[in-house]
Coordinates of N, CA and C in Angstrom, one line a residue:
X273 N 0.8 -1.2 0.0 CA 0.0 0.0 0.0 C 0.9 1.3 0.0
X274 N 0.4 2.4 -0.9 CA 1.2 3.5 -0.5 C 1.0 4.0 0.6
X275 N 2.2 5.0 0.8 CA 2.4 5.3 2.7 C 2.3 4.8 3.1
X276 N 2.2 3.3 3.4 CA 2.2 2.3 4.8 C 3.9 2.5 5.3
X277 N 3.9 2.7 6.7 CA 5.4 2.8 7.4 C 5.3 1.5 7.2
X278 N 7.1 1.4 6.8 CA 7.7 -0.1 7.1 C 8.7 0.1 7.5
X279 N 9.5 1.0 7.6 CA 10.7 1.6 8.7 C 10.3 2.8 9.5
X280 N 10.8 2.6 10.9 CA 10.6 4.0 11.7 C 12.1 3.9 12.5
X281 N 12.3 5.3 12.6 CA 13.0 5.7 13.4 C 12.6 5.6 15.1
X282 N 11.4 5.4 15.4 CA 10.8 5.1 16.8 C 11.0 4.2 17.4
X283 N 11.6 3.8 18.6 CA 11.5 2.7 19.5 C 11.3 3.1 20.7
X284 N 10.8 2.1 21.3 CA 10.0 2.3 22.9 C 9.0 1.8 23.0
X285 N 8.1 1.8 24.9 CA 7.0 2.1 24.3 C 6.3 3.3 24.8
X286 N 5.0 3.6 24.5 CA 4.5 4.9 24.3 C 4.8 5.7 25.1
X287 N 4.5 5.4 26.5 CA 5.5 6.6 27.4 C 6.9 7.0 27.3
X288 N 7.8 6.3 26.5 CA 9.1 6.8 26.3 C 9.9 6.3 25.0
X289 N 9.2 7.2 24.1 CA 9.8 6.9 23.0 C 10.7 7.3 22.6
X290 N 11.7 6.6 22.0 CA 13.4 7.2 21.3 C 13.1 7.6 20.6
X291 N 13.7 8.7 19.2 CA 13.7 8.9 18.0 C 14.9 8.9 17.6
X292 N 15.5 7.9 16.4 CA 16.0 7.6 16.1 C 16.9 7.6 14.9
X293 N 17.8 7.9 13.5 CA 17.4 7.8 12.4 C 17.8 6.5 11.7
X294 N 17.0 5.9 11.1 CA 16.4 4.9 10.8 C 17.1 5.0 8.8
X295 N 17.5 3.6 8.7 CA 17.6 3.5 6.7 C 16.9 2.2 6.6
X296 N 16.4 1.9 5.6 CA 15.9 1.2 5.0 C 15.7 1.0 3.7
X297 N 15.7 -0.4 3.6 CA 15.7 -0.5 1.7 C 14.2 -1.5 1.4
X298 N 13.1 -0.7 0.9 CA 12.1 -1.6 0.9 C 12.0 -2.2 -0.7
X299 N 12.5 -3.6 -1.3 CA 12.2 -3.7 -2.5 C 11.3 -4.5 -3.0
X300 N 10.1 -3.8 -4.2 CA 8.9 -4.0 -4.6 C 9.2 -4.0 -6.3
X301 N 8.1 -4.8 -6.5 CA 8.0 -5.3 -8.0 C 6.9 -4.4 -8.4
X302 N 7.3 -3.4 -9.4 CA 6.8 -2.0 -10.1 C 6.6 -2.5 -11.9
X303 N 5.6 -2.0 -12.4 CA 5.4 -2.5 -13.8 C 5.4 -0.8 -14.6
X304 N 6.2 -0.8 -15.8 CA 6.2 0.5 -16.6 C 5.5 0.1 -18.0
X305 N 5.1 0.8 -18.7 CA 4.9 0.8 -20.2 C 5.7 1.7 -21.1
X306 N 6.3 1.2 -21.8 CA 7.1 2.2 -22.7 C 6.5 1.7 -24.5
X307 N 6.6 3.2 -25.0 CA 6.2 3.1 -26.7 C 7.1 4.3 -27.5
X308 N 7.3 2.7 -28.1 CA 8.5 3.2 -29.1 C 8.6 3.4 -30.5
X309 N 9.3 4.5 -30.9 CA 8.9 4.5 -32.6 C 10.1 4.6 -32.9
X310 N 10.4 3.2 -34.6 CA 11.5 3.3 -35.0 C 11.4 3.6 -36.3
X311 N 12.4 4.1 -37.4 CA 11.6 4.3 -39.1 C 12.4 2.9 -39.3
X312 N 11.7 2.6 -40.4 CA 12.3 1.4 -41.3 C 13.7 2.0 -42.0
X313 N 13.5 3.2 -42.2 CA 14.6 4.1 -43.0 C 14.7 5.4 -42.9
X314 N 16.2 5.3 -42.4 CA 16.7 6.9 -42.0 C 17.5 7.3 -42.3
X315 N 17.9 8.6 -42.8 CA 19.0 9.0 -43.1 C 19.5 10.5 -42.3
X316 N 21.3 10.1 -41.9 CA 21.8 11.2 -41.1 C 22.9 11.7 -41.3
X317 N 23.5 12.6 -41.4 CA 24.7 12.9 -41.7 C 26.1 12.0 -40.5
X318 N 27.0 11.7 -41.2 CA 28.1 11.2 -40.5 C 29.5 12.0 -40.9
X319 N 30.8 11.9 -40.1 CA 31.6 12.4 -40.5 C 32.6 11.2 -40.9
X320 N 33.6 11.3 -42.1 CA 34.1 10.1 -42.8 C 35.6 10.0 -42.4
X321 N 35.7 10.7 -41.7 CA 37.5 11.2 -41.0 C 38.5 11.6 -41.8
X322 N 38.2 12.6 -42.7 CA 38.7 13.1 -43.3 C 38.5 14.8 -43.2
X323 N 39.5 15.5 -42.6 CA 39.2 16.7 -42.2 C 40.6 17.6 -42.4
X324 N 40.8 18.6 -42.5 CA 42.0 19.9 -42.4 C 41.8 21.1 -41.7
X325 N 42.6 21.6 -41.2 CA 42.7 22.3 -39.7 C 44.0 23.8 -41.0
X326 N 43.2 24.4 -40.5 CA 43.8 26.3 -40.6 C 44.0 27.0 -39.4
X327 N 45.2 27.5 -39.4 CA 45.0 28.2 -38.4 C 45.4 29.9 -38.3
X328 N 44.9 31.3 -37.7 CA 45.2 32.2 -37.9 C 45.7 32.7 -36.8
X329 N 46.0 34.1 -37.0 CA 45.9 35.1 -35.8 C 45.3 36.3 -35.8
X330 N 44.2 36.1 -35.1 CA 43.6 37.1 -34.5 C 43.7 38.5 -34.1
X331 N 44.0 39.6 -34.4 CA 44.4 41.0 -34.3 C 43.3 41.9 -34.6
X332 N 43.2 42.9 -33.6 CA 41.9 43.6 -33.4 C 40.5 43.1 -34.4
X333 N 40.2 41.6 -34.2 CA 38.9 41.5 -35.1 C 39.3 40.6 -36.1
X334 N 40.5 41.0 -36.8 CA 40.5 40.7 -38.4 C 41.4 39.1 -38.1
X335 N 41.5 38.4 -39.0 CA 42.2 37.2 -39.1 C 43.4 37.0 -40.0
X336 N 44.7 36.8 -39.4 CA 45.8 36.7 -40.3 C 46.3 34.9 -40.6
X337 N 45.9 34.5 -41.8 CA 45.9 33.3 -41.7 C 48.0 32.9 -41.7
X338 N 48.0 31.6 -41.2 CA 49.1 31.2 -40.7 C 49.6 29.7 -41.7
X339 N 48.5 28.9 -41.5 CA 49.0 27.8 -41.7 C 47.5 27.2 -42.1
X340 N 47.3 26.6 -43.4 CA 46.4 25.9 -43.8 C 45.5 26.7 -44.7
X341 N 46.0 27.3 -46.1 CA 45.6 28.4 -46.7 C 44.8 27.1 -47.7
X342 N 44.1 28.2 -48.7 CA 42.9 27.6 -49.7 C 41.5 27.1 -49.1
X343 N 41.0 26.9 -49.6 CA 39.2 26.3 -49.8 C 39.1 24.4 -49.4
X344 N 38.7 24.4 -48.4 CA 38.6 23.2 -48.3 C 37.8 22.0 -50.0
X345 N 38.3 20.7 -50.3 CA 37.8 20.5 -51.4 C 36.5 19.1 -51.2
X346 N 36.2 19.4 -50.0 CA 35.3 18.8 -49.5 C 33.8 19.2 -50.0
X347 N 32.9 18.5 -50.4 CA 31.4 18.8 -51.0 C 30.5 19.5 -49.7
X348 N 30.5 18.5 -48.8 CA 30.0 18.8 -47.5 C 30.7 18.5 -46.5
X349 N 30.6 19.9 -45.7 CA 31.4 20.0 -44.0 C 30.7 20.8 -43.3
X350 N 31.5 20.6 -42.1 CA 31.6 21.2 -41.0 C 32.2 22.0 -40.1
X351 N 32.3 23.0 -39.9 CA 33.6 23.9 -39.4 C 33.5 24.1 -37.7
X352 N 34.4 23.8 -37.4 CA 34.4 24.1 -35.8 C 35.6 24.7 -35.4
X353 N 35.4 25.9 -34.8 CA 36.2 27.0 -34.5 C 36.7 27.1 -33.2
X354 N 37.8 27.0 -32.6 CA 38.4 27.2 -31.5 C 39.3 28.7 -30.9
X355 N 39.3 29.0 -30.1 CA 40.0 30.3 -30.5 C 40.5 30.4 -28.4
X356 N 42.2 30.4 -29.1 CA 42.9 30.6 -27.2 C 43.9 31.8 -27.7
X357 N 43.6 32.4 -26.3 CA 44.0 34.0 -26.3 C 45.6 33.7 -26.0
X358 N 46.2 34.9 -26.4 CA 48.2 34.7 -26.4 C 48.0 35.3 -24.8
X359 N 49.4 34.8 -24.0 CA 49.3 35.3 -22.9 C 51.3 35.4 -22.9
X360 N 51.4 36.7 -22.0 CA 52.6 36.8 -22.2 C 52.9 37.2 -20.6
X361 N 53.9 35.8 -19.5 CA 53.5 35.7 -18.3 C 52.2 35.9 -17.8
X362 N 51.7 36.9 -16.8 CA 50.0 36.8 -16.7 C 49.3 37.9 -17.3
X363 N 49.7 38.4 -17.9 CA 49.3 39.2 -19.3 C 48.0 39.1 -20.3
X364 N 47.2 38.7 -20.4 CA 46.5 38.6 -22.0 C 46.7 39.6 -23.0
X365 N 47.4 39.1 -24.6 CA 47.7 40.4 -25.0 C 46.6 40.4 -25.9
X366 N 46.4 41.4 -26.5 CA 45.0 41.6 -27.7 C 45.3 40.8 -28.7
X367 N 45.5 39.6 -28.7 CA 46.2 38.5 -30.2 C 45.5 37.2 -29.7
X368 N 45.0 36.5 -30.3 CA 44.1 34.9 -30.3 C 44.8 34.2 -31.6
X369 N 44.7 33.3 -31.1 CA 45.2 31.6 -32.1 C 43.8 31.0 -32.5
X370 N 43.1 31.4 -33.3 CA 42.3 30.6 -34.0 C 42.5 29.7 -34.7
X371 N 41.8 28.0 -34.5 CA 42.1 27.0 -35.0 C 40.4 26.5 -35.6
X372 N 40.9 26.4 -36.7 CA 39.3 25.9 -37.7 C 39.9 24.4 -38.2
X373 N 38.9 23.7 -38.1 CA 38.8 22.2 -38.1 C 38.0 21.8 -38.7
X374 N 37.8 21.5 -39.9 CA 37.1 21.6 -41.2 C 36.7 19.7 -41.7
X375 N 35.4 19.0 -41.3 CA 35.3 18.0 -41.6 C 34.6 17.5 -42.5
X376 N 35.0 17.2 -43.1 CA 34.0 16.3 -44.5 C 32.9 15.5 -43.4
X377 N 31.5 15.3 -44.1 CA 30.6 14.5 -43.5 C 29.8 14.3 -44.9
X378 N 29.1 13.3 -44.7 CA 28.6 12.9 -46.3 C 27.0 12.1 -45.3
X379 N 25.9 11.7 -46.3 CA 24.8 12.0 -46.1 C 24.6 9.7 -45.9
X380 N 24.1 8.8 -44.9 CA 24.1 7.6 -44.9 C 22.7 7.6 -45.0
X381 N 22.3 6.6 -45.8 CA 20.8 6.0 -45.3 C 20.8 5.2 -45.2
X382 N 20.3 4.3 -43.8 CA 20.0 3.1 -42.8 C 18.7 2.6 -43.4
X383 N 19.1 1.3 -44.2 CA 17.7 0.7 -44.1 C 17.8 -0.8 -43.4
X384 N 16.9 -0.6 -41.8 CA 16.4 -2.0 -41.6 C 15.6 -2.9 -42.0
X385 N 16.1 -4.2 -41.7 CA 15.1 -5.5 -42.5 C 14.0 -5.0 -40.8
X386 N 12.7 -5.6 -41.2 CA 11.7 -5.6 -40.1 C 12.5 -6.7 -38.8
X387 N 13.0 -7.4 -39.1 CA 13.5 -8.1 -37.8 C 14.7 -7.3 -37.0
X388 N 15.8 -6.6 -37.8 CA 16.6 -5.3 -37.3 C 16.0 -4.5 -36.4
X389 N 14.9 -4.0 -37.2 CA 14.4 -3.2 -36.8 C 13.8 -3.3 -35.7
X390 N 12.8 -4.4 -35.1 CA 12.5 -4.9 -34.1 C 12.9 -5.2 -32.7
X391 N 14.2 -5.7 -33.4 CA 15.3 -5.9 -32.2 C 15.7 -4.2 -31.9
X392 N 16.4 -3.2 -32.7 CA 16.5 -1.9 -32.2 C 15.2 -1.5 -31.7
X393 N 14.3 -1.6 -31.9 CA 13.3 -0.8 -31.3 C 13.0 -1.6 -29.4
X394 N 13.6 -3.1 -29.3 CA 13.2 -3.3 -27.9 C 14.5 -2.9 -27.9
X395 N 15.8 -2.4 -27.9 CA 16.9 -2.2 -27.1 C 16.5 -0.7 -26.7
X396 N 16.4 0.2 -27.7 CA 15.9 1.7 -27.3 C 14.9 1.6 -26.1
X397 N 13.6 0.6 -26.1 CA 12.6 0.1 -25.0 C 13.6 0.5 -24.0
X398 N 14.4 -0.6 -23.7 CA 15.3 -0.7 -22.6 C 15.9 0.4 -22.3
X399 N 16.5 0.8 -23.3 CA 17.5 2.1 -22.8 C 16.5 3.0 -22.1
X400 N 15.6 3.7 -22.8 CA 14.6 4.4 -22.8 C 13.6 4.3 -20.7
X401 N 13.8 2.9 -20.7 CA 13.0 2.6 -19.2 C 14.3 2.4 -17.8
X402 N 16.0 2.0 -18.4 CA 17.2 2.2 -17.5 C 17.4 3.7 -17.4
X403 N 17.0 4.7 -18.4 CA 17.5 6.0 -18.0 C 16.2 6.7 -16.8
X404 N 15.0 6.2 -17.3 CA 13.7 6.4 -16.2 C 14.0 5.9 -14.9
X405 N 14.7 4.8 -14.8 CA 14.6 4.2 -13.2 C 16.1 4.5 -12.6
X406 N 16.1 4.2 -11.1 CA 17.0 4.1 -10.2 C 18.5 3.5 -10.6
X407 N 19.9 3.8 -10.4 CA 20.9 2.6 -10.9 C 20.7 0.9 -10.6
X408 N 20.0 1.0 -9.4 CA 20.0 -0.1 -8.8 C 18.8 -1.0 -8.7
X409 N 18.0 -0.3 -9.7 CA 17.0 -1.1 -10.2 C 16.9 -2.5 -11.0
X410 N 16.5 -3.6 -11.0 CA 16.9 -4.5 -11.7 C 15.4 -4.9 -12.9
X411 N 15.9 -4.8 -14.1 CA 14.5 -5.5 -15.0 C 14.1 -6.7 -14.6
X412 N 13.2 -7.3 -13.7 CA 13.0 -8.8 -13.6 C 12.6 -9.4 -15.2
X413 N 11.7 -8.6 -15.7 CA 10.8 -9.1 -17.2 C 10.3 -8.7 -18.0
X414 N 10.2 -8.3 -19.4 CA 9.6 -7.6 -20.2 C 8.7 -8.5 -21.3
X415 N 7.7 -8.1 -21.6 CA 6.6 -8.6 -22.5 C 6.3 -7.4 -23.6
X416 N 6.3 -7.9 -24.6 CA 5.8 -7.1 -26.1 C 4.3 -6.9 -25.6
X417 N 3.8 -6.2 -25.7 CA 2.4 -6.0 -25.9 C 1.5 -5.5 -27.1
X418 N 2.2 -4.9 -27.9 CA 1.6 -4.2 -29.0 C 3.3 -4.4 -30.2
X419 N 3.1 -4.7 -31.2 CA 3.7 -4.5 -32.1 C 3.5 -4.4 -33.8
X420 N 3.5 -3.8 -34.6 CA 2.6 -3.4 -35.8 C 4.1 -2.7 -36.4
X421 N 3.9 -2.8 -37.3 CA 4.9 -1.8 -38.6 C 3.6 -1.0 -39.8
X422 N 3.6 0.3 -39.3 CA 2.9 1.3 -40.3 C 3.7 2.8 -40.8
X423 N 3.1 2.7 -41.7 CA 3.9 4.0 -42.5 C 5.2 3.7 -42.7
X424 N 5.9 2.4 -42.7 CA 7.6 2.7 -42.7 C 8.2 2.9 -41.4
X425 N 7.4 2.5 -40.1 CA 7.6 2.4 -38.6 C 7.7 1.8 -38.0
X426 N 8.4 1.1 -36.9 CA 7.9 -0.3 -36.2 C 7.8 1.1 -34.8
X427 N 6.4 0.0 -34.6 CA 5.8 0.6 -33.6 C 5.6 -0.5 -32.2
X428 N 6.4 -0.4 -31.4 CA 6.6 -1.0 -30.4 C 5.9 -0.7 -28.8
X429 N 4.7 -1.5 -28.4 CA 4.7 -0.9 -26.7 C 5.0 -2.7 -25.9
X430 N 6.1 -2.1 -24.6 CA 6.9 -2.8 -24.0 C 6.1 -3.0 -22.8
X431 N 6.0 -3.8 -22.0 CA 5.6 -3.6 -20.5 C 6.8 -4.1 -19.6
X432 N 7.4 -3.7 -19.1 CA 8.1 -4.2 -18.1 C 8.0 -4.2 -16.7
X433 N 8.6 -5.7 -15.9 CA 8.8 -5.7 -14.6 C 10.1 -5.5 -14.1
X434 N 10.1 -4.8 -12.9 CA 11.1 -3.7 -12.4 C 11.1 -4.1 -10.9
X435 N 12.3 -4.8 -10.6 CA 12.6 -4.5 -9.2 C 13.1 -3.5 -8.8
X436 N 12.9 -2.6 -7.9 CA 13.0 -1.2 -7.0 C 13.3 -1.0 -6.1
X437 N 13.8 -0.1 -5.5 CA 13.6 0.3 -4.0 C 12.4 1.4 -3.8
X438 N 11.3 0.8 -3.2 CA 10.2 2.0 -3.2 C 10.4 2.8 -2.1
X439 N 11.2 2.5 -1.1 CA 11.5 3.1 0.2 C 11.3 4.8 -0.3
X440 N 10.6 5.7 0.8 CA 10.6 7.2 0.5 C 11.0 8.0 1.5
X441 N 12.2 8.5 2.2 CA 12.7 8.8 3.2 C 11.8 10.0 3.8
X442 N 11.6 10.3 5.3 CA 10.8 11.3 5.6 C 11.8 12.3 6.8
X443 N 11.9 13.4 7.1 CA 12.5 13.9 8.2 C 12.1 13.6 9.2
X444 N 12.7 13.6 10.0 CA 12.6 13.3 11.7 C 12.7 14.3 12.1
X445 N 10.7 15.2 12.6 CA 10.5 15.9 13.2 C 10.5 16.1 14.9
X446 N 11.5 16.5 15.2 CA 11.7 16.4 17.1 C 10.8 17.2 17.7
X447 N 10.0 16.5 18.8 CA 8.7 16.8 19.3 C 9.3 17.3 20.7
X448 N 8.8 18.5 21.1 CA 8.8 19.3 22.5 C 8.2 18.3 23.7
X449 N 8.7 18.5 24.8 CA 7.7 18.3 25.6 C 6.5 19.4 25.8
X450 N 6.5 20.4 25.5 CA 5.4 21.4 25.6 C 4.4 20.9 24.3
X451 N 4.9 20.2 23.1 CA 4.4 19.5 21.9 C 3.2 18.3 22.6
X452 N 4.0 17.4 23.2 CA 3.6 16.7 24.0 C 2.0 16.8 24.5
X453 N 2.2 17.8 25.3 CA 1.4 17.6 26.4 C 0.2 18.4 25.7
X454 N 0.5 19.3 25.0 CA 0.0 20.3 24.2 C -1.6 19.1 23.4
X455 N -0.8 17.9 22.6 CA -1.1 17.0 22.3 C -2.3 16.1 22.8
X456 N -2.0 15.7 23.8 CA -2.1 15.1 25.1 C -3.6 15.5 25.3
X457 N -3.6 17.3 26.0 CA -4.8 17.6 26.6 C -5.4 18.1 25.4
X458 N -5.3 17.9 24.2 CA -6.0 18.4 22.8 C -6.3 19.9 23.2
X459 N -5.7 20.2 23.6 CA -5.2 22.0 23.7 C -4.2 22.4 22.9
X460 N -5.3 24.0 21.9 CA -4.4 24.1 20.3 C -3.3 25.2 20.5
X461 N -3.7 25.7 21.8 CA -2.6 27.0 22.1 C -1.3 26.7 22.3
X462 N -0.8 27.8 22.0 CA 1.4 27.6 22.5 C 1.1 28.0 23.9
X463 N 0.3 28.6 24.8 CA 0.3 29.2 25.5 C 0.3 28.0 26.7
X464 N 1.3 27.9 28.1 CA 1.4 26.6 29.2 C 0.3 26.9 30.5
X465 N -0.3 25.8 30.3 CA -1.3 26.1 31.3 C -1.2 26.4 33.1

């Protein structure tokens, strides 16, 4: 049941209770649903490891190239720009080292067979339900529930069983004796009689 205590910090009995702080690990069998969409075929850009690197110097704004002159002869890229300031002892002087890193990437398209595809679409399931739960969660079980391929999709819903720790820690609120008694004579005042 939710809320039911199953660990307390309390020991005693009622006339003289301890408060204590108390850990516990309560582990319960939890069920999730996950739905997943995969295409039959997709295409994404990749990089082919083929890249060239320029580099300049930087002076009020403008760029004085150094090393790695001309037009890259790549169809399609990517430029990624770095740029570290000159320092002369603890100085920064107005001069940067710009380094441009220039990658070819070319365009793949993935086509899975329906059984590929199937199998990726329960691994993402998984991935998709280990990033939702605890580290120390364990999958006891998973069952297909739904599976269909439309539009060029595999369309996947997952159910899984999930070992857990449901435990929900609470503060240990320290009670007065003026709390107490307050309690006691079901009198709502701070005020001591």
């Amino acid at each position: 049941m939710p809320g039911q205590l199953l660990v307390s910090g309390l020991y005693g009995n009622e006339d003289d209770l301890k408060v204590v702080a108390a850990e516990g690990e309560i582990l319960g069998e939890t069920w999730y649903s996950t739905k997943v969409e995969l295409p039959l075929k997709s295409t994404f850009q990749v990089y082919n490891g083929n890249e060239k690197k320029k580099y300049s110097l930087m002076i009020a704004g403008k760029a004085l190239p150094v090393w790695g002159f001309g037009k890259p002869d790549f169809s399609e890229y990517e430029i990624e720009v770095t740029e570290q300031p000159v320092r002369f002892f603890k100085w920064e002087l107005p001069v940067k080292v710009e380094k441009k890193t220039i990658r070819e990437r070319e365009q793949v398209t993935r086509i899975y067979s329906r059984k590929e595809a199937i199998d990726s679409a329960k691994e993402l399931a998984r991935k998709d339900i280990k990033n939702y739960l605890p580290e120390n969660a364990i999958i006891k079980g998973e069952k297909i529930l739904h599976q269909s391929i439309e539009n060029d999709k595999v369309k996947l819903t997952t159910h899984f069983t999930i070992i857990e720790d449901i435990a929900e820690g609470q503060p240990i609120i320290k009670e007065t004796e003026n709390d107490r008694r307050l309690k006691n004579d079901g009198n709502t005042t701070s005020e001591p009689n």
